[in-house]
Coordinates of C-alpha atoms in Angstrom, one line a residue:
M19 CA -118.6 -49.9 33.8
P20 CA -118.0 -52.9 31.6
W21 CA -118.6 -55.7 34.1
P22 CA -122.4 -56.3 34.4
S23 CA -124.2 -54.4 37.2
A24 CA -127.3 -56.6 37.1
S25 CA -125.7 -59.4 39.1
N26 CA -122.2 -60.3 40.4
R27 CA -120.1 -62.6 38.1
K28 CA -116.5 -63.6 38.7
Y29 CA -115.4 -64.9 35.3
R30 CA -115.8 -64.1 31.7
V31 CA -114.6 -64.7 28.1
A32 CA -114.6 -62.4 25.1
V33 CA -116.5 -63.6 21.9
T34 CA -115.6 -62.1 18.5
W35 CA -117.5 -62.4 15.3
T36 CA -117.9 -60.6 11.9
I37 CA -120.3 -57.7 12.5
S38 CA -123.8 -58.2 11.1
S39 CA -127.0 -56.5 12.0
T40 CA -129.1 -59.7 11.7
N41 CA -126.8 -62.7 12.3
P42 CA -126.1 -63.4 15.9
P43 CA -122.8 -65.0 16.9
K44 CA -122.7 -68.7 17.8
V45 CA -119.7 -69.9 19.7
D46 CA -118.6 -73.4 20.8
F47 CA -117.0 -74.2 24.2
G48 CA -115.1 -77.4 24.6
P49 CA -112.9 -79.0 27.3
E50 CA -110.1 -76.5 26.6
F51 CA -112.1 -73.9 28.5
A52 CA -111.2 -75.5 31.8
D53 CA -111.8 -72.3 33.8
L54 CA -115.4 -72.2 32.5
W55 CA -116.3 -75.9 33.4
S56 CA -114.6 -75.7 36.8
S57 CA -116.6 -72.6 37.9
V58 CA -119.9 -72.5 36.0
Q59 CA -123.2 -73.9 37.4
S60 CA -123.8 -77.4 36.1
D61 CA -127.1 -76.3 34.5
G62 CA -125.5 -73.1 32.9
Y63 CA -128.1 -70.9 34.5
D64 CA -125.5 -68.4 35.8
L65 CA -124.3 -67.6 32.2
L66 CA -124.8 -63.9 31.4
A67 CA -124.1 -62.2 28.0
C68 CA -123.3 -58.5 27.8
D69 CA -122.0 -56.0 25.4
A70 CA -118.9 -54.0 26.0
S71 CA -120.8 -51.4 28.1
G72 CA -122.0 -54.1 30.5
K73 CA -125.6 -54.1 29.1
T74 CA -127.2 -57.6 29.2
V75 CA -128.1 -59.1 25.8
A76 CA -130.1 -62.3 25.2
H77 CA -128.4 -65.6 24.8
Q78 CA -129.5 -69.2 24.1
R79 CA -127.8 -72.4 25.2
I80 CA -128.3 -74.4 22.0
T81 CA -126.4 -77.4 23.3
W82 CA -125.1 -78.0 26.9
S83 CA -123.3 -81.0 28.3
Y84 CA -121.7 -80.2 31.6
A85 CA -120.5 -83.9 32.0
N86 CA -118.8 -83.9 28.6
K87 CA -117.6 -80.3 28.8
G88 CA -119.2 -79.1 25.6
A89 CA -121.6 -76.3 24.8
T90 CA -122.9 -74.1 21.9
I91 CA -124.1 -70.6 22.9
Q92 CA -125.9 -68.2 20.6
I93 CA -125.8 -64.5 21.5
T94 CA -127.9 -61.6 20.3
C95 CA -126.0 -59.0 18.3
P96 CA -125.4 -55.9 20.4
S97 CA -126.6 -52.6 18.9
G98 CA -124.5 -49.5 18.4
L99 CA -121.2 -51.0 17.5
P100 CA -118.5 -48.8 16.0
A101 CA -119.3 -47.8 12.4
N102 CA -115.9 -48.7 11.0
A103 CA -115.3 -51.9 12.9
T104 CA -115.5 -55.2 11.0
V105 CA -115.3 -57.5 14.0
G106 CA -117.6 -57.2 17.0
V107 CA -116.9 -58.2 20.6
V108 CA -119.4 -59.4 23.2
Y109 CA -118.7 -61.0 26.6
L110 CA -120.0 -64.1 28.3
Y111 CA -120.0 -64.0 32.1
W112 CA -120.5 -66.8 34.7
G113 CA -119.7 -67.5 38.4
A114 CA -122.5 -65.7 40.3
D115 CA -122.2 -65.0 44.0
A116 CA -125.4 -67.0 44.7
T117 CA -127.0 -69.9 42.8
V118 CA -129.1 -68.8 39.9
S119 CA -132.4 -70.7 39.9
V120 CA -134.1 -69.2 36.8
D121 CA -133.0 -70.2 33.4
P122 CA -132.0 -67.1 31.4
S123 CA -131.7 -69.0 28.1
T124 CA -134.2 -67.8 25.4
T125 CA -134.6 -68.2 21.7
V126 CA -132.2 -66.1 19.7
S127 CA -133.5 -65.6 16.2
G128 CA -131.5 -65.1 13.0
T129 CA -129.0 -67.1 10.9
A130 CA -126.0 -67.7 13.2
A131 CA -122.6 -66.3 12.3
A132 CA -119.5 -68.0 13.5
G133 CA -118.3 -66.6 16.9
F134 CA -114.9 -67.4 18.4
A135 CA -113.5 -67.4 22.0
V136 CA -109.8 -67.8 22.8
P137 CA -109.1 -70.1 25.8
P138 CA -106.8 -68.6 28.5
G139 CA -103.2 -69.5 28.0
G140 CA -100.2 -68.5 26.0
L141 CA -100.5 -66.6 22.7
P142 CA -97.9 -67.9 20.3
G143 CA -97.1 -65.3 17.7
V144 CA -95.1 -62.1 17.0
S145 CA -95.8 -59.7 19.9
L146 CA -96.3 -56.1 18.9
E147 CA -96.4 -54.8 22.5
G148 CA -95.4 -51.1 22.5
S149 CA -95.5 -50.8 18.8
A150 CA -96.3 -47.4 17.4
V151 CA -95.7 -45.1 14.4
I152 CA -92.5 -43.0 15.0
P153 CA -90.8 -40.2 13.0
E154 CA -88.0 -41.2 10.7
G155 CA -86.3 -38.5 8.6
N156 CA -89.1 -36.4 7.0
G157 CA -91.7 -39.2 7.2
Y158 CA -93.0 -41.9 9.5
T159 CA -92.5 -45.6 10.0
A160 CA -93.8 -48.3 12.3
S161 CA -91.6 -49.2 15.2
A162 CA -92.1 -52.9 14.8
S163 CA -91.8 -55.2 11.8
I164 CA -92.9 -58.7 10.9
L165 CA -91.3 -61.1 8.4
A166 CA -94.1 -63.4 7.2
P167 CA -93.6 -66.2 4.6
V168 CA -95.6 -66.1 1.4
G169 CA -98.1 -68.9 1.4
G170 CA -98.0 -69.3 5.2
I171 CA -100.0 -67.7 8.0
T172 CA -98.3 -65.7 10.8
L173 CA -100.0 -64.7 14.0
A174 CA -99.5 -61.1 15.2
V175 CA -100.4 -60.3 18.8
A176 CA -101.2 -56.7 19.8
P177 CA -102.0 -56.0 23.4
V178 CA -104.8 -53.5 24.1
A179 CA -104.2 -51.4 27.2
L180 CA -107.4 -50.8 29.1
A181 CA -108.1 -48.4 32.0
L182 CA -108.1 -50.3 35.3
A183 CA -109.6 -49.5 38.6
D184 CA -107.5 -49.6 41.8
V185 CA -109.6 -52.5 43.1
S186 CA -111.7 -55.2 41.6
I187 CA -115.3 -54.1 41.0
R188 CA -118.0 -56.9 40.7
G189 CA -115.4 -59.3 39.3
G190 CA -112.8 -57.3 37.5
R191 CA -110.7 -54.2 37.5
E192 CA -111.6 -53.1 33.9
L193 CA -113.1 -49.6 33.6
E194 CA -113.5 -50.0 29.8
D195 CA -113.8 -52.8 27.3
V196 CA -113.2 -53.5 23.7
E197 CA -116.4 -53.4 21.6
G198 CA -115.1 -53.7 18.0
L199 CA -112.0 -54.5 16.0
R200 CA -110.6 -53.8 12.5
V201 CA -107.4 -55.3 11.1
E202 CA -106.0 -54.1 7.7
V203 CA -102.9 -54.4 5.6
L204 CA -102.2 -51.2 3.7
D205 CA -99.7 -50.1 1.0
A206 CA -96.8 -49.1 3.2
D207 CA -95.1 -46.7 0.8
A208 CA -97.7 -45.6 -1.7
S209 CA -95.9 -47.7 -4.4
G210 CA -99.0 -49.5 -5.5
A211 CA -97.7 -52.7 -4.1
P212 CA -99.0 -55.0 -2.8
A213 CA -101.8 -54.7 -5.2
S214 CA -104.4 -56.3 -3.0
P215 CA -103.2 -56.0 0.6
G216 CA -106.6 -56.4 2.0
T217 CA -106.5 -60.1 1.2
W218 CA -103.5 -60.5 3.5
V219 CA -105.7 -60.7 6.6
A220 CA -106.7 -64.3 7.3
G221 CA -108.5 -64.0 10.6
V222 CA -109.1 -61.7 13.6
R223 CA -109.8 -62.6 17.3
L224 CA -109.8 -60.8 20.6
A225 CA -108.2 -62.7 23.5
W226 CA -108.9 -61.8 27.0
S227 CA -108.0 -63.2 30.4
A228 CA -107.6 -61.8 33.9
D229 CA -103.9 -62.5 33.8
R230 CA -102.9 -61.3 30.3
G231 CA -105.6 -58.7 29.7
A232 CA -106.9 -58.0 26.2
A233 CA -105.0 -58.6 23.0
I234 CA -105.8 -58.5 19.3
L235 CA -104.8 -61.7 17.4
A236 CA -104.4 -61.2 13.7
A237 CA -103.5 -64.0 11.3
V238 CA -101.7 -62.5 8.3
A239 CA -101.0 -64.4 5.1
P240 CA -98.9 -62.4 2.5
A241 CA -99.7 -63.2 -1.1
T242 CA -96.5 -61.7 -2.5
A243 CA -93.0 -60.8 -1.4
E244 CA -93.7 -57.1 -0.9
L245 CA -93.9 -54.6 2.0
G246 CA -97.3 -53.8 3.6
L247 CA -98.4 -51.8 6.7
L248 CA -100.3 -53.8 9.2
R249 CA -102.9 -51.7 11.2
L250 CA -104.7 -53.2 14.1
R251 CA -107.4 -51.0 15.6
A252 CA -109.6 -51.5 18.7
W253 CA -112.6 -49.5 19.8
T254 CA -113.1 -49.2 23.5
T255 CA -116.0 -47.9 25.6
G256 CA -115.9 -46.8 29.2
P257 CA -118.3 -46.3 32.1
Q258 CA -121.8 -45.1 31.3
S259 CA -121.2 -42.1 33.5
G260 CA -118.9 -40.7 30.8
G261 CA -115.9 -40.4 33.1
L262 CA -113.7 -42.0 30.4
L263 CA -113.7 -41.0 26.7
D264 CA -114.3 -43.7 24.1
R265 CA -111.1 -44.5 22.3
A266 CA -109.7 -46.2 19.2
P267 CA -106.2 -47.4 20.2
T268 CA -104.2 -48.4 17.1
T269 CA -101.1 -50.5 16.6
Y270 CA -99.0 -50.4 13.5
A271 CA -96.3 -52.7 12.2
L272 CA -94.4 -53.1 8.9
L273 CA -95.3 -56.5 7.3
Q274 CA -92.8 -57.9 4.9
G275 CA -93.8 -60.9 2.8
V276 CA -90.8 -63.1 2.1
T277 CA -90.5 -66.0 -0.3
P278 CA -89.5 -69.2 1.4
T279 CA -86.2 -70.6 0.1
E280 CA -87.0 -74.2 0.6

């Protein structure tokens, strides 16, 4: 199961970073992570980093100021991430049942890559909930569309439906978790335009909270007033028992770049 079995934890946050076999993700936590600072041990000893399967990976508290609500955490790259994913996901847990007296922080080697965590809260953007590819005539089209201004950045939000247990297990109901992401803009109609749709993706994150679940956040920045196909893909992994199949749920949307009139 995704939630760590080594020790009970009640809270967590998803950390995303560009996949690298050698560069561990380093993520900053400020006062905006109010749920972290209100429930973590003052020394940070209850922090636990895990991959999507719940396996513990090493982490290092590079900076830690409980009083000022600021920290920098570096996390070892999990192994065995999806081959086609370009963004990896790891989880940081805290809130143990009992006080943790041994410091788990250790030196994490490698040149750090930027990691990002999204604080719990609203997700402003264009929601693609329920979006799919549907038949239309003798072809197919996306069931959702986004109008995005050329020269600007528009946030697309695509929820990822995860299998849930009937009851909470060691802190959460999730029976599977997201381990990798890939967001692309493709030529929507094989017209050869846009010429370089791959440059339209300006950033990718995974947001997660107990209330809103998991969601892909994709910043898109059209370079020209043309039509593209936005594809957001997540790779999920389930319990180690194999009771659930690994999946790659995918969301599609038509992405129309528009030229601002003023």
